mmCIF file of C-alpha atoms in Angstrom:
data_model
loop_
_atom_site.group_PDB
_atom_site.id
_atom_site.type_symbol
_atom_site.label_atom_id
_atom_site.label_comp_id
_atom_site.label_asym_id
_atom_site.label_seq_id
_atom_site.Cartn_x
_atom_site.Cartn_y
_atom_site.Cartn_z
ATOM 1 C CA MET B 706 115.540 91.629 130.724
ATOM 2 C CA GLN B 707 118.091 91.718 127.918
ATOM 3 C CA ILE B 708 118.195 89.235 125.079
ATOM 4 C CA THR B 709 120.148 86.150 126.146
ATOM 5 C CA LYS B 710 123.290 84.770 124.552
ATOM 6 C CA ASP B 711 121.410 81.644 123.483
ATOM 7 C CA GLN B 712 118.784 83.757 121.742
ATOM 8 C CA ILE B 713 121.491 85.838 120.057
ATOM 9 C CA ASP B 714 123.150 82.639 118.849
ATOM 10 C CA ILE B 715 119.858 81.505 117.306
ATOM 11 C CA LEU B 716 119.373 84.805 115.460
ATOM 12 C CA GLU B 717 122.986 84.885 114.291
ATOM 13 C CA LYS B 718 122.423 81.610 112.454
ATOM 14 C CA PHE B 719 119.806 83.272 110.247
ATOM 15 C CA SER B 720 120.848 84.872 106.974
ATOM 16 C CA CYS B 721 119.585 87.928 105.119
ATOM 17 C CA GLU B 722 120.287 88.294 101.402
ATOM 18 C CA ARG B 723 119.072 90.158 98.338
ATOM 19 C CA LEU B 724 116.518 88.209 96.366
ATOM 20 C CA SER B 725 118.223 88.306 92.952
ATOM 21 C CA HIS B 726 121.734 87.649 94.286
ATOM 22 C CA ASN B 727 121.019 83.931 94.546
ATOM 23 C CA GLN B 728 119.425 81.996 91.667
ATOM 24 C CA GLU B 729 118.141 79.416 94.114
ATOM 25 C CA ASN B 730 115.730 81.999 95.488
ATOM 26 C CA LYS B 731 113.593 81.815 92.354
ATOM 27 C CA ASN B 732 112.393 78.379 93.444
ATOM 28 C CA LEU B 733 112.397 79.064 97.190
ATOM 29 C CA ILE B 734 109.879 81.911 96.936
ATOM 30 C CA LYS B 735 107.382 79.561 95.276
ATOM 31 C CA ASN B 736 106.934 77.864 98.653
ATOM 32 C CA PHE B 737 106.326 81.130 100.483
ATOM 33 C CA LYS B 738 102.840 81.355 102.000
ATOM 34 C CA ASN B 739 100.904 83.961 103.918
ATOM 35 C CA GLU B 740 97.114 83.647 104.008
ATOM 36 C CA LYS B 741 96.509 87.220 105.101
ATOM 37 C CA GLY B 742 99.029 88.613 102.645
ATOM 38 C CA GLU B 743 98.249 86.724 99.452
ATOM 39 C CA LEU B 744 98.598 89.892 97.358
ATOM 40 C CA LEU B 745 102.079 90.469 98.761
ATOM 41 C CA VAL B 746 103.081 86.872 98.012
ATOM 42 C CA ASN B 747 101.747 87.175 94.457
ATOM 43 C CA TYR B 748 103.723 90.361 93.994
ATOM 44 C CA LEU B 749 106.849 88.620 95.301
ATOM 45 C CA ASN B 750 106.522 85.851 92.712
ATOM 46 C CA GLN B 751 105.480 87.994 89.757
ATOM 47 C CA TYR B 752 107.422 91.257 89.982
ATOM 48 C CA ALA B 753 109.982 91.199 92.780
ATOM 49 C CA TRP B 754 112.834 89.463 90.940
ATOM 50 C CA GLU B 755 112.870 91.947 88.061
ATOM 51 C CA GLU B 756 112.526 94.980 90.340
ATOM 52 C CA ASP B 757 115.335 93.752 92.567
ATOM 53 C CA GLU B 758 117.585 92.935 89.623
ATOM 54 C CA LYS B 759 117.091 96.392 88.118
ATOM 55 C CA GLY B 760 117.579 98.078 91.487
ATOM 56 C CA ILE B 761 114.137 99.708 91.426
ATOM 57 C CA THR B 762 113.242 98.153 94.757
ATOM 58 C CA ALA B 763 115.569 96.130 97.005
ATOM 59 C CA TYR B 764 114.013 92.813 98.070
ATOM 60 C CA TYR B 765 115.500 90.774 100.909
ATOM 61 C CA LEU B 766 114.921 87.246 102.182
ATOM 62 C CA VAL B 767 115.580 86.214 105.779
ATOM 63 C CA LYS B 768 116.318 82.478 106.023
ATOM 64 C CA ASP B 769 116.828 79.916 108.761
ATOM 65 C CA PRO B 770 119.885 77.580 108.843
ATOM 66 C CA ASN B 771 117.988 75.089 106.653
ATOM 67 C CA ASN B 772 117.502 77.708 103.928
ATOM 68 C CA GLN B 773 113.796 78.089 104.659
ATOM 69 C CA ILE B 774 112.482 81.609 104.094
ATOM 70 C CA LEU B 775 111.211 83.155 107.312
ATOM 71 C CA MET B 776 110.329 86.563 105.930
ATOM 72 C CA PHE B 777 110.713 88.801 102.903
ATOM 73 C CA PHE B 778 110.786 92.583 102.894
ATOM 74 C CA SER B 779 111.608 95.345 100.454
ATOM 75 C CA LEU B 780 113.064 98.831 100.757
ATOM 76 C CA LYS B 781 113.250 101.792 98.413
ATOM 77 C CA CYS B 782 114.110 105.481 98.581
ATOM 78 C CA GLY B 783 111.357 107.990 99.216
ATOM 79 C CA SER B 784 110.746 111.575 100.196
ATOM 80 C CA LEU B 785 108.581 113.118 102.900
ATOM 81 C CA PHE B 786 107.559 116.748 103.274
ATOM 82 C CA ASN B 787 105.355 119.189 105.067
ATOM 83 C CA ILE B 788 103.082 121.457 103.061
ATOM 84 C CA LEU B 789 103.958 125.021 102.218
ATOM 85 C CA LEU B 790 100.521 126.306 103.164
ATOM 86 C CA ASP B 791 96.905 125.846 102.274
ATOM 87 C CA GLU B 792 96.465 129.261 100.682
ATOM 88 C CA MET B 793 92.695 129.244 100.479
ATOM 89 C CA ALA B 794 92.038 127.846 103.966
ATOM 90 C CA LEU B 795 94.591 130.160 105.563
ATOM 91 C CA GLN B 796 93.248 133.221 103.788
ATOM 92 C CA GLN B 797 89.680 132.383 104.769
ATOM 93 C CA LYS B 798 90.685 131.986 108.413
ATOM 94 C CA ILE B 799 92.577 135.288 108.408
ATOM 95 C CA ASN B 800 89.692 137.115 106.744
ATOM 96 C CA LEU B 801 87.211 135.662 109.240
ATOM 97 C CA LEU B 802 89.216 136.710 112.283
ATOM 98 C CA LEU B 803 89.944 140.160 110.842
ATOM 99 C CA LYS B 804 86.215 140.599 110.211
ATOM 100 C CA LYS B 805 85.449 139.609 113.797
ATOM 101 C CA ILE B 806 87.983 142.119 115.113
ATOM 102 C CA HIS B 807 86.427 144.803 112.905
ATOM 103 C CA THR B 808 82.983 143.887 114.269
ATOM 104 C CA ILE B 809 84.187 144.287 117.854
ATOM 105 C CA ASN B 810 85.896 147.609 117.152
ATOM 106 C CA LYS B 811 83.146 149.216 115.056
ATOM 107 C CA GLU B 812 79.798 147.806 116.106
ATOM 108 C CA LYS B 813 77.780 148.717 119.151
ATOM 109 C CA ASP B 814 76.479 146.097 121.534
ATOM 110 C CA ASN B 815 74.590 143.548 119.477
ATOM 111 C CA TYR B 816 74.340 139.832 118.869
ATOM 112 C CA GLU B 817 77.011 139.808 116.124
ATOM 113 C CA LYS B 818 79.462 141.582 118.373
ATOM 114 C CA LEU B 819 78.797 139.076 121.158
ATOM 115 C CA LEU B 820 79.495 136.154 118.796
ATOM 116 C CA ALA B 821 82.664 137.835 117.558
ATOM 117 C CA ILE B 822 83.905 138.361 121.101
ATOM 118 C CA GLN B 823 83.199 134.730 121.981
ATOM 119 C CA LEU B 824 85.099 133.457 118.927
ATOM 120 C CA LEU B 825 88.096 135.696 119.522
ATOM 121 C CA GLU B 826 88.082 134.893 123.220
ATOM 122 C CA GLN B 827 88.353 131.199 122.409
ATOM 123 C CA PHE B 828 91.256 131.890 120.069
ATOM 124 C CA ARG B 829 92.892 134.321 122.505
ATOM 125 C CA THR B 830 92.663 131.897 125.416
ATOM 126 C CA GLY B 831 94.169 129.087 123.369
ATOM 127 C CA GLN B 832 97.058 131.340 122.317
ATOM 128 C CA ASN B 833 97.320 133.121 125.692
ATOM 129 C CA ILE B 834 97.542 136.556 124.012
ATOM 130 C CA SER B 835 95.508 139.765 123.884
ATOM 131 C CA ILE B 836 93.081 140.916 121.184
ATOM 132 C CA SER B 837 95.559 143.555 119.979
ATOM 133 C CA GLU B 838 98.268 140.933 119.734
ATOM 134 C CA ILE B 839 95.899 138.745 117.720
ATOM 135 C CA GLU B 840 95.285 141.619 115.339
ATOM 136 C CA GLN B 841 99.014 142.228 114.859
ATOM 137 C CA MET B 842 99.667 138.513 114.441
ATOM 138 C CA LEU B 843 97.011 138.260 111.733
ATOM 139 C CA LYS B 844 98.429 141.256 109.883
ATOM 140 C CA ASP B 845 101.920 139.714 110.016
ATOM 141 C CA ARG B 846 100.549 136.387 108.864
ATOM 142 C CA TYR B 847 98.711 138.103 106.019
ATOM 143 C CA ARG B 848 101.920 139.753 104.802
ATOM 144 C CA TYR B 849 103.802 136.461 105.144
ATOM 145 C CA THR B 850 101.146 134.658 103.098
ATOM 146 C CA LYS B 851 101.320 137.255 100.336
ATOM 147 C CA ASP B 852 105.125 136.919 100.205
ATOM 148 C CA ILE B 853 104.886 133.128 99.966
ATOM 149 C CA LEU B 854 102.302 133.316 97.185
ATOM 150 C CA LYS B 855 104.506 135.783 95.348
ATOM 151 C CA ASP B 856 107.473 133.398 95.555
ATOM 152 C CA VAL B 857 105.314 130.463 94.430
ATOM 153 C CA ASN B 858 103.988 132.314 91.392
ATOM 154 C CA PHE B 859 107.477 133.518 90.470
ATOM 155 C CA ASP B 860 108.843 129.963 90.639
ATOM 156 C CA LYS B 861 105.935 128.622 88.561
ATOM 157 C CA GLU B 862 106.725 131.114 85.820
ATOM 158 C CA LYS B 863 110.402 130.081 85.740
ATOM 159 C CA GLU B 864 109.884 126.303 85.994
ATOM 160 C CA VAL B 865 109.129 124.560 82.688
ATOM 161 C CA ASN B 866 107.985 121.317 84.342
ATOM 162 C CA LYS B 867 104.387 121.790 85.428
ATOM 163 C CA GLN B 868 104.347 118.572 87.497
ATOM 164 C CA ILE B 869 106.410 120.101 90.310
ATOM 165 C CA ILE B 870 104.717 120.145 93.727
ATOM 166 C CA ARG B 871 105.939 122.993 95.918
ATOM 167 C CA VAL B 872 106.287 122.240 99.618
ATOM 168 C CA ASN B 873 107.725 123.919 102.685
ATOM 169 C CA CYS B 874 110.591 121.454 103.162
ATOM 170 C CA THR B 875 111.474 117.855 102.323
ATOM 171 C CA TYR B 876 112.851 115.004 104.422
ATOM 172 C CA PRO B 877 114.840 112.095 102.943
ATOM 173 C CA GLY B 878 113.361 108.727 103.785
ATOM 174 C CA ILE B 879 113.399 104.973 103.244
ATOM 175 C CA GLU B 880 110.115 103.240 102.485
ATOM 176 C CA LEU B 881 109.460 99.789 103.882
ATOM 177 C CA MET B 882 107.314 98.628 100.980
ATOM 178 C CA HIS B 883 106.715 94.955 101.741
ATOM 179 C CA PHE B 884 106.974 93.190 105.071
ATOM 180 C CA CYS B 885 105.663 89.641 105.206
ATOM 181 C CA THR B 886 106.416 86.471 107.192
ATOM 182 C CA ASN B 887 106.133 82.912 105.921
ATOM 183 C CA ASP B 888 103.269 80.882 107.412
ATOM 184 C CA ASN B 889 105.225 77.735 106.610
ATOM 185 C CA ALA B 890 107.947 78.826 109.043
ATOM 186 C CA LYS B 891 105.656 79.165 112.066
ATOM 187 C CA ASP B 892 106.399 75.689 113.410
ATOM 188 C CA PHE B 893 110.125 76.324 113.181
ATOM 189 C CA TRP B 894 109.755 79.628 115.019
ATOM 190 C CA HIS B 895 107.742 78.051 117.827
ATOM 191 C CA LYS B 896 110.617 75.661 118.453
ATOM 192 C CA CYS B 897 113.031 78.558 118.953
ATOM 193 C CA SER B 898 113.425 79.793 122.524
ATOM 194 C CA ILE B 899 112.015 83.188 121.550
ATOM 195 C CA LYS B 900 108.606 84.248 122.826
ATOM 196 C CA ARG B 901 108.258 87.358 120.696
ATOM 197 C CA PRO B 902 106.539 87.271 117.260
ATOM 198 C CA MET B 903 108.743 86.333 114.318
ATOM 199 C CA GLY B 904 108.062 89.415 112.174
ATOM 200 C CA GLU B 905 108.704 91.780 115.060
ATOM 201 C CA VAL B 906 112.049 90.174 115.970
ATOM 202 C CA LEU B 907 113.269 89.986 112.378
ATOM 203 C CA PHE B 908 112.335 93.622 111.791
ATOM 204 C CA TRP B 909 114.585 94.812 114.610
ATOM 205 C CA LYS B 910 117.296 92.249 113.861
ATOM 206 C CA PHE B 911 117.631 92.606 110.078
ATOM 207 C CA ILE B 912 115.658 95.510 108.625
ATOM 208 C CA VAL B 913 116.673 98.210 111.075
ATOM 209 C CA PRO B 914 120.469 97.638 110.712
ATOM 210 C CA ILE B 915 120.124 98.055 106.910
ATOM 211 C CA VAL B 916 118.479 101.432 107.509
ATOM 212 C CA PHE B 917 121.395 102.432 109.721
ATOM 213 C CA LYS B 918 123.891 101.380 107.038
ATOM 214 C CA VAL B 919 122.066 103.454 104.425
ATOM 215 C CA GLN B 920 122.151 106.495 106.688
ATOM 216 C CA ASN B 921 125.910 106.062 107.073
ATOM 217 C CA GLN B 922 126.252 106.474 103.297
ATOM 218 C CA ILE B 923 123.644 109.102 102.409
ATOM 219 C CA GLY B 924 121.454 111.597 104.229
ATOM 220 C CA CYS B 925 118.322 109.934 105.523
ATOM 221 C CA GLN B 926 115.932 111.098 108.245
ATOM 222 C CA TYR B 927 112.862 108.828 108.246
ATOM 223 C CA ILE B 928 111.703 105.292 107.631
ATOM 224 C CA PHE B 929 108.058 105.071 106.555
ATOM 225 C CA LEU B 930 105.415 102.687 105.282
ATOM 226 C CA PHE B 931 101.810 102.470 104.121
ATOM 227 C CA ALA B 932 99.811 100.166 106.369
ATOM 228 C CA SER B 933 97.117 98.163 104.588
ATOM 229 C CA ASP B 934 94.653 97.651 107.417
ATOM 230 C CA THR B 935 90.965 97.022 106.758
ATOM 231 C CA SER B 936 90.112 95.770 110.260
ATOM 232 C CA GLN B 937 87.729 97.793 112.403
ATOM 233 C CA ASP B 938 90.051 97.729 115.410
ATOM 234 C CA GLU B 939 93.132 98.639 113.299
ATOM 235 C CA THR B 940 95.041 95.532 114.379
ATOM 236 C CA LEU B 941 97.874 96.016 111.898
ATOM 237 C CA ILE B 942 98.271 99.722 112.602
ATOM 238 C CA ASN B 943 98.410 99.033 116.330
ATOM 239 C CA TYR B 944 101.038 96.361 115.667
ATOM 240 C CA TYR B 945 103.195 98.767 113.667
ATOM 241 C CA ASN B 946 102.805 101.367 116.380
ATOM 242 C CA ILE B 947 103.322 99.246 119.499
ATOM 243 C CA SER B 948 105.783 96.633 118.245
ATOM 244 C CA LEU B 949 107.680 98.540 115.552
ATOM 245 C CA LYS B 950 107.201 102.098 116.914
ATOM 246 C CA PHE B 951 105.797 103.697 113.757
ATOM 247 C CA GLU B 952 103.560 106.731 114.264
ATOM 248 C CA GLN B 953 100.945 108.706 112.353
ATOM 249 C CA PRO B 954 102.085 112.340 112.487
ATOM 250 C CA ASP B 955 99.804 115.093 111.200
ATOM 251 C CA ASN B 956 102.615 117.475 110.182
ATOM 252 C CA ILE B 957 104.525 115.165 107.821
ATOM 253 C CA GLY B 958 103.263 113.931 104.471
ATOM 254 C CA THR B 959 104.377 112.179 101.307
ATOM 255 C CA SER B 960 103.104 111.280 97.867
ATOM 256 C CA LYS B 961 100.846 108.222 97.901
ATOM 257 C CA PRO B 962 100.839 105.997 94.791
ATOM 258 C CA ARG B 963 97.690 104.321 93.568
ATOM 259 C CA TYR B 964 99.114 100.989 94.771
ATOM 260 C CA ASP B 965 98.793 102.250 98.358
ATOM 261 C CA PHE B 966 95.370 103.880 98.170
ATOM 262 C CA CYS B 967 93.287 103.005 101.253
ATOM 263 C CA CYS B 968 96.505 102.423 103.225
ATOM 264 C CA LYS B 969 97.580 104.622 106.135
ATOM 265 C CA PHE B 970 100.874 106.469 106.161
ATOM 266 C CA MET B 971 103.136 105.844 109.166
ATOM 267 C CA CYS B 972 106.716 106.910 109.819
ATOM 268 C CA GLN B 973 109.510 107.007 112.364
ATOM 269 C CA GLU B 974 112.567 109.242 112.660
ATOM 270 C CA ILE B 975 115.745 107.225 112.289
ATOM 271 C CA SER B 976 117.262 108.983 115.294
ATOM 272 C CA LYS B 977 114.342 107.627 117.329
ATOM 273 C CA LEU B 978 114.660 104.260 115.592
ATOM 274 C CA LYS B 979 118.162 103.939 117.030
ATOM 275 C CA GLU B 980 116.858 104.509 120.545
ATOM 276 C CA ASN B 981 114.002 102.065 120.009
ATOM 277 C CA HIS B 982 116.386 99.464 118.580
ATOM 278 C CA GLN B 983 118.555 99.513 121.679
ATOM 279 C CA GLU B 984 115.572 99.525 124.010
ATOM 280 C CA TYR B 985 113.997 96.586 122.189
ATOM 281 C CA PHE B 986 116.895 94.225 122.825
ATOM 282 C CA ASN B 987 117.505 95.589 126.315
ATOM 283 C CA ASN B 988 113.942 94.573 127.200
ATOM 284 C CA PHE B 989 113.689 91.519 124.975
ATOM 285 C CA ASN B 990 112.611 89.127 127.721
ATOM 286 C CA PRO B 991 110.220 89.675 130.645
ATOM 287 C CA ASP B 992 111.848 90.160 134.041
ATOM 288 C CA ASP B 993 111.386 87.403 136.566
ATOM 289 C CA GLU B 994 108.848 89.439 138.531
ATOM 290 C CA ASP B 995 106.779 90.317 135.460
ATOM 291 C CA ILE B 996 103.376 88.676 135.249
ATOM 292 C CA ILE B 997 102.618 87.244 131.822
ATOM 293 C CA ALA B 998 98.918 86.999 131.033
#
């Protein structure tokens, strides 16, 4: 069932503002508390004001009508990519399969030939192609790899900056760096006629629209984050996935700073975010026939 008018009225009374745009916020953040996110709270009090003021990272506070902070979050620009190729791994795979094809074509019946046939049969079945087509595909792939390596080496010779990482393609993104609710606001939230968790609701209500506004001004394809989850059952990662719709793709990557070591990269296409945003508020409340455990 859709979000009700009364619930919309409650959310509309909340405010969302940049941290450094209001001097009063310097004192308000001192009362911010989150037992599970003490490091985030410390960062908010020690570094956030300066970073926000300089425009390095944009910090936002979501407040209730009484000026109590419900949540803080921060956003900054980032870049995603997929790799050009793993030259060594690809070359080794090509050489192995070419060797197996050579074994089948040249050797008489023996154990090595049997193993080669089994390996190629597994590959052929998965690709639904013939052995001859595999051979041609590998030759084409070999030529393609040589061309790519040639282009990479040529670019390295021309480029003075040796810190450049060469990738296949890049995707503009927005990083959700910090995302933390205030434990002191839990009692207030419980009194609201909203059954969903505070962080989840405020994400879809305040963070997502900012992402849409950014995309209206500049090209942007993804929103991403690094999930700091040390639990065995990956509680936080499951929360980001189920409630906020972030995923862990294996074909998209990014640079990971030391600050986020041991965290897991998750992202979501903004085009999909728009669909999820609409669906979230269309199904905000359980239907009358739904059974709530």
